[in-house]
Each structure stands twice: as structure tokens, then as C-alpha cells.
Amino acid sequence: MQITKATYLISSPSVDKCPKPDRPEYAFIGRSNVGKSSLINMLCNNSKLAKISVTPGKTQLINHYTIESTTAKSNKKTSWFLVDLPGYGYAKRSQQQRKQWSKMIEDYLRKRKNLLNIFVLIDVRHEPQKIDLEFVDDLGEWQLPFAIVFTKADKEKPGAVERNVKSFFEKMREKWQFLPRYFITSIITKQGKEEILDFIDDCNKAFSNS
Ligand code: GDP
């Protein structure tokens, strides 16, 4: 699948203000500085679409982008929403802002009817972090579909990437019976780009056939 057009649509303070849920939707979330804007820009072939590292933690809004894509085989155009969610782990957020964030995110994730998958981004350079594991546990408790995207793979040796991925899943296995789908990515080598787009394409097809 190729993205042929990606345009910013709207930023919403709550799920009820989000655009009409009339097409498939995919959300991207992770802790600050994980590489979320970079990944979105890589997927969309647009270096300026999502703003890279602007005032971390300041914007607590649900950001919708309208995407048009085509598949190599059919050339058929599909339209879907990509959502850039404000992440967790911003040191500068006040207690009040954290509460607001939690409520907005939980409401959005649990109520958004067209949300087909949540991509949880994790920096592959780190050992498993409590904050990421807790977020993933919440998604499990809420029974929401998600995949893990390990970012910045080019910054580590392949052995270290493998080790950190493995130890993340070992931690998850303490509580989880099934492990999620995962992708290893880099904006430098473009690793993982095709796989994520193909996965979205498959979900889009399942949505249009349902
Ligand atoms: P965000 O806060 O999650 O949106 O993170 P950004 O997309 O702003 O990325 C944070 C920093 O990590 C920036 O300096 C990016 O250039 C860098 N970065 C993001 N992804 C990658 C990657 O795959 N490889 C490398 N080498 N740097 C990356």
C-alpha cells in the first residue's frame, strides 16, 4: 500500500468533538520523544505532516489526519483517518494535566467506534519501561486491539534490538497469554514502513468487507 495524500484535518479536545467516524481509523501513541511524529511522517511520505518535537506536552489534543491510499494490486483508492495522540510521560505536565490526559485518552480509545488499531510506540533502545507496560496493560483490560511499534532501530546494533524486543515481551508474558503483533522501525533505513502500511491495508479490507 502507498499513501497518496495525507492532510491535517482537525484537533479535538474530546472524543465527542472528533470527526464523524465514517471510515477506518488508526491511532499512534507513545511516550514523549519516542519518535511518533517521525514515524507518522515516514508512513505518509511527508516530512512536515506531524510536527517533530514541538513544545513537548503542551498540546493535549486528538489530532486527525485524512489519508488516501492505494494498493499496488488494485489501484483502488481508500480513505482512512490517522490519529496522532498526545503521549504519556511528559515530566512537565501538572497533576491536573495528567488527569485530563488520562480521561481524554481513555474516553477516546474506548468510545471511538471506527478505531481499528492502536499503534503503541516504544523506543527500542531501552529496557522495558514501567510506563509502557502499564499503558499496554490498560489496553488489555479494555480489550482494545493494538500493535507494538519499536522505534529508532538504526540507533542500536541488531543484537541489542533483538534483546530489548525479547525482554519487553518477556515482561508482557508475566500477565499476558497472547502477545501482540509488533513492528521494528527506523526512519533512517525505512525499516518497518511497508509492513505497517500492509497491516493497515489488511485492516481496511476487513473493515470494508464487514
Ligand atoms: P515524538 O516526540 O514522539 O513525536 O518524537 P519525534 O518524532 O519528534 O522524534 C524525537 C527525536 O528522535 C527526533 O530528534 C527524531 O529525529 C529522532 N528519531 C525519531 N525516530 C528516529 C529513528 O528511527 N532513527 C533515528 N536515528 N532517530 C529518530
CSV table of C-alpha atoms and ligand atoms in Angstrom, one decimal:
chain,number,residue,atom,x,y,z
A,1,MET,CA,0.0,0.0,0.0
A,2,GLN,CA,1.1,3.5,-0.8
A,3,ILE,CA,-0.2,6.7,0.8
A,4,THR,CA,-1.0,9.1,-2.0
A,5,LYS,CA,-2.4,12.0,0.1
A,6,ALA,CA,-2.2,13.0,3.7
A,7,THR,CA,-3.8,16.1,5.1
A,8,TYR,CA,-4.2,17.5,8.5
A,9,LEU,CA,-7.9,17.6,9.4
A,10,ILE,CA,-8.7,18.8,12.9
A,11,SER,CA,-7.5,18.7,16.6
A,12,SER,CA,-10.2,17.8,19.1
A,13,PRO,CA,-10.3,18.2,22.9
A,14,SER,CA,-12.5,15.1,23.4
A,15,VAL,CA,-13.9,12.1,21.6
A,16,ASP,CA,-17.4,13.7,21.1
A,17,LYS,CA,-15.7,16.5,19.1
A,18,CYS,CA,-13.9,14.2,16.8
A,19,PRO,CA,-14.9,13.9,13.1
A,20,LYS,CA,-17.7,11.6,12.1
A,21,PRO,CA,-16.5,8.0,12.4
A,22,ASP,CA,-17.2,7.2,8.8
A,23,ARG,CA,-14.0,5.4,7.8
A,24,PRO,CA,-11.3,3.2,9.4
A,25,GLU,CA,-9.1,4.9,12.0
A,26,TYR,CA,-5.6,4.1,13.4
A,27,ALA,CA,-4.2,5.8,16.4
A,28,PHE,CA,-0.5,6.3,17.3
A,29,ILE,CA,0.7,6.9,20.9
A,30,GLY,CA,3.8,6.6,23.0
A,31,ARG,CA,5.9,8.4,25.5
A,32,SER,CA,7.3,11.8,24.6
A,33,ASN,CA,10.3,11.8,22.2
A,34,VAL,CA,9.6,8.1,21.2
A,35,GLY,CA,9.7,9.2,17.5
A,36,LYS,CA,5.9,9.4,16.9
A,37,SER,CA,5.9,12.4,14.6
A,38,SER,CA,8.9,11.0,12.7
A,39,LEU,CA,7.1,7.7,12.2
A,40,ILE,CA,3.9,9.3,11.0
A,41,ASN,CA,5.9,11.5,8.6
A,42,MET,CA,7.7,8.4,7.3
A,43,LEU,CA,4.5,6.5,6.7
A,44,CYS,CA,2.9,9.4,4.9
A,45,ASN,CA,6.0,10.4,2.8
A,46,ASN,CA,5.7,13.9,4.2
A,47,SER,CA,8.5,15.3,6.3
A,48,LYS,CA,6.3,18.1,7.7
A,49,LEU,CA,3.0,16.5,8.4
A,50,ALA,CA,3.3,15.8,12.1
A,51,LYS,CA,5.3,18.4,13.9
A,52,ILE,CA,8.5,17.0,15.2
A,53,SER,CA,9.2,17.8,18.8
A,54,VAL,CA,7.2,21.0,19.3
A,55,THR,CA,6.9,22.0,23.0
A,56,PRO,CA,6.6,18.6,24.5
A,57,GLY,CA,3.5,18.0,26.5
A,58,LYS,CA,1.8,21.3,25.6
A,59,THR,CA,-0.7,20.1,23.0
A,60,GLN,CA,-3.2,17.7,24.6
A,61,LEU,CA,-5.4,17.2,21.7
A,62,ILE,CA,-6.6,14.4,19.5
A,63,ASN,CA,-5.1,15.2,16.0
A,64,HIS,CA,-6.8,13.7,13.0
A,65,TYR,CA,-5.3,13.4,9.5
A,66,THR,CA,-7.2,12.3,6.4
A,67,ILE,CA,-5.3,9.7,4.4
A,68,GLU,CA,-5.8,8.4,0.9
A,69,SER,CA,-4.0,5.3,-0.1
A,70,THR,CA,-3.9,2.9,-3.0
A,71,THR,CA,-2.8,-0.8,-3.1
A,72,ALA,CA,-0.4,-1.9,-5.8
A,73,LYS,CA,-2.6,-4.6,-7.0
A,74,SER,CA,-6.0,-2.9,-7.4
A,75,ASN,CA,-5.1,0.8,-7.6
A,76,LYS,CA,-8.3,1.3,-5.7
A,77,LYS,CA,-8.4,4.4,-3.5
A,78,THR,CA,-9.2,4.0,0.2
A,79,SER,CA,-9.7,6.8,2.7
A,80,TRP,CA,-9.0,6.5,6.4
A,81,PHE,CA,-8.0,8.5,9.4
A,82,LEU,CA,-4.6,8.6,11.1
A,83,VAL,CA,-4.7,9.9,14.6
A,84,ASP,CA,-1.7,11.4,16.4
A,85,LEU,CA,-2.5,11.2,20.2
A,86,PRO,CA,-0.7,13.2,22.8
A,87,GLY,CA,1.7,10.8,24.6
A,88,TYR,CA,2.5,9.9,28.1
A,89,GLY,CA,5.5,10.5,30.3
A,90,TYR,CA,5.9,14.3,30.0
A,91,ALA,CA,7.7,15.4,33.1
A,92,LYS,CA,6.4,18.9,32.8
A,93,ARG,CA,2.7,18.0,33.0
A,94,SER,CA,0.9,19.0,36.1
A,95,GLN,CA,-1.2,16.5,38.1
A,96,GLN,CA,-4.3,18.2,36.7
A,97,GLN,CA,-3.0,17.9,33.1
A,98,ARG,CA,-2.2,14.2,33.7
A,99,LYS,CA,-5.7,13.6,34.9
A,100,GLN,CA,-7.2,15.4,31.9
A,101,TRP,CA,-4.9,13.4,29.6
A,102,SER,CA,-6.0,10.1,31.1
A,103,LYS,CA,-9.6,10.9,30.8
A,104,MET,CA,-9.4,12.1,27.3
A,105,ILE,CA,-7.3,9.2,26.1
A,106,GLU,CA,-9.4,6.5,27.9
A,107,ASP,CA,-12.6,8.0,26.5
A,108,TYR,CA,-11.3,8.3,23.0
A,109,LEU,CA,-9.8,4.8,22.9
A,110,ARG,CA,-12.8,3.1,24.4
A,111,LYS,CA,-15.6,5.0,22.6
A,112,ARG,CA,-14.2,5.6,19.2
A,113,LYS,CA,-16.3,3.2,17.1
A,114,ASN,CA,-14.1,3.2,13.9
A,115,LEU,CA,-10.8,2.7,15.7
A,116,LEU,CA,-9.3,-0.4,14.2
A,117,ASN,CA,-5.9,-0.5,15.8
A,118,ILE,CA,-3.8,1.4,18.3
A,119,PHE,CA,-0.1,1.6,17.5
A,120,VAL,CA,1.9,1.8,20.7
A,121,LEU,CA,5.4,3.1,20.1
A,122,ILE,CA,8.3,2.0,22.2
A,123,ASP,CA,11.9,3.2,21.9
A,124,VAL,CA,13.8,0.0,21.2
A,125,ARG,CA,17.0,1.4,22.8
A,126,HIS,CA,15.5,1.0,26.3
A,127,GLU,CA,14.9,-1.9,28.7
A,128,PRO,CA,11.1,-2.4,29.3
A,129,GLN,CA,9.7,0.7,30.9
A,130,LYS,CA,7.0,0.5,33.6
A,131,ILE,CA,5.0,3.3,32.0
A,132,ASP,CA,4.8,1.5,28.6
A,133,LEU,CA,3.9,-1.8,30.3
A,134,GLU,CA,1.2,-0.1,32.3
A,135,PHE,CA,-0.3,1.5,29.2
A,136,VAL,CA,-0.4,-1.8,27.4
A,137,ASP,CA,-2.0,-3.5,30.4
A,138,ASP,CA,-4.7,-0.8,30.3
A,139,LEU,CA,-5.4,-1.6,26.6
A,140,GLY,CA,-5.7,-5.3,27.5
A,141,GLU,CA,-8.1,-4.6,30.3
A,142,TRP,CA,-10.2,-2.5,28.0
A,143,GLN,CA,-9.9,-5.3,25.3
A,144,LEU,CA,-8.7,-3.0,22.6
A,145,PRO,CA,-6.8,-4.1,19.5
A,146,PHE,CA,-3.2,-2.8,19.5
A,147,ALA,CA,0.2,-3.5,18.0
A,148,ILE,CA,3.7,-2.5,19.3
A,149,VAL,CA,6.0,-0.4,17.1
A,150,PHE,CA,9.6,-0.4,18.3
A,151,THR,CA,11.3,2.8,17.1
A,152,LYS,CA,14.8,4.0,16.3
A,153,ALA,CA,16.2,0.5,15.4
A,154,ASP,CA,19.1,2.1,13.5
A,155,LYS,CA,20.4,3.5,16.7
A,156,GLU,CA,21.2,0.1,18.1
A,157,LYS,CA,23.1,-3.0,16.9
A,158,PRO,CA,20.8,-5.7,15.7
A,159,GLY,CA,21.6,-7.9,18.6
A,160,ALA,CA,20.6,-5.2,21.1
A,161,VAL,CA,17.3,-4.6,19.2
A,162,GLU,CA,16.5,-8.3,19.4
A,163,ARG,CA,17.4,-8.4,23.1
A,164,ASN,CA,15.2,-5.4,24.0
A,165,VAL,CA,12.3,-6.6,22.0
A,166,LYS,CA,12.6,-10.0,23.7
A,167,SER,CA,12.8,-8.6,27.1
A,168,PHE,CA,9.7,-6.4,26.5
A,169,PHE,CA,7.7,-9.4,25.6
A,170,GLU,CA,9.1,-11.4,28.4
A,171,LYS,CA,7.8,-8.8,30.8
A,172,MET,CA,4.4,-8.8,29.0
A,173,ARG,CA,4.2,-12.5,29.2
A,174,GLU,CA,4.1,-12.2,33.0
A,175,LYS,CA,0.5,-11.0,32.6
A,176,TRP,CA,-0.5,-11.8,29.1
A,177,GLN,CA,-1.4,-15.1,27.5
A,178,PHE,CA,-1.2,-13.8,23.9
A,179,LEU,CA,1.4,-11.4,22.7
A,180,PRO,CA,0.6,-8.6,20.2
A,181,ARG,CA,1.7,-8.1,16.7
A,182,TYR,CA,4.8,-6.0,16.5
A,183,PHE,CA,6.9,-4.0,14.1
A,184,ILE,CA,10.6,-2.9,14.3
A,185,THR,CA,11.1,0.5,12.6
A,186,SER,CA,13.6,3.2,11.7
A,187,ILE,CA,13.0,6.5,9.9
A,188,ILE,CA,16.6,6.3,8.7
A,189,THR,CA,16.5,2.9,7.0
A,190,LYS,CA,12.7,2.9,6.5
A,191,GLN,CA,12.6,-0.5,8.2
A,192,GLY,CA,9.0,-1.4,9.1
A,193,LYS,CA,7.3,1.1,6.8
A,194,GLU,CA,6.0,-1.4,4.3
A,195,GLU,CA,4.9,-3.8,7.0
A,196,ILE,CA,2.9,-1.2,8.9
A,197,LEU,CA,1.2,0.0,5.7
A,198,ASP,CA,0.4,-3.5,4.6
A,199,PHE,CA,-1.1,-4.2,8.0
A,200,ILE,CA,-3.3,-1.1,7.8
A,201,ASP,CA,-4.3,-2.2,4.3
A,202,ASP,CA,-5.4,-5.6,5.6
A,203,CYS,CA,-7.4,-4.0,8.4
A,204,ASN,CA,-9.0,-1.6,5.8
A,205,LYS,CA,-10.0,-4.5,3.7
A,206,ALA,CA,-11.5,-6.4,6.6
A,207,PHE,CA,-13.5,-3.2,7.5
A,208,SER,CA,-14.9,-2.7,4.0
A,209,ASN,CA,-15.9,-6.4,3.9
A,210,SER,CA,-17.7,-6.3,7.2
B,1,GDP,P1,7.8,12.5,19.3
B,1,GDP,O1,8.0,13.4,20.4
B,1,GDP,O2,7.5,11.1,19.7
B,1,GDP,O3,6.9,13.0,18.2
B,1,GDP,O4,9.3,12.2,18.6
B,1,GDP,P2,10.0,12.9,17.3
B,1,GDP,O5,9.4,12.3,16.1
B,1,GDP,O6,10.0,14.3,17.5
B,1,GDP,O7,11.5,12.3,17.5
B,1,GDP,C1,12.3,12.6,18.6
B,1,GDP,C2,13.7,12.6,18.1
B,1,GDP,O8,14.1,11.2,17.7
B,1,GDP,C3,14.0,13.4,16.9
B,1,GDP,O9,15.2,14.1,17.0
B,1,GDP,C4,14.0,12.5,15.7
B,1,GDP,O10,14.8,12.9,14.6
B,1,GDP,C5,14.6,11.2,16.4
B,1,GDP,N1,14.1,10.0,15.8
B,1,GDP,C6,12.9,9.6,15.6
B,1,GDP,N2,12.8,8.4,15.0
B,1,GDP,C7,14.1,8.0,14.7
B,1,GDP,C8,14.7,6.9,14.1
B,1,GDP,O11,14.0,5.9,13.6
B,1,GDP,N3,16.0,6.9,14.0
B,1,GDP,C9,16.8,7.9,14.5
B,1,GDP,N4,18.1,7.8,14.3
B,1,GDP,N5,16.3,9.0,15.0
B,1,GDP,C10,14.9,9.0,15.2
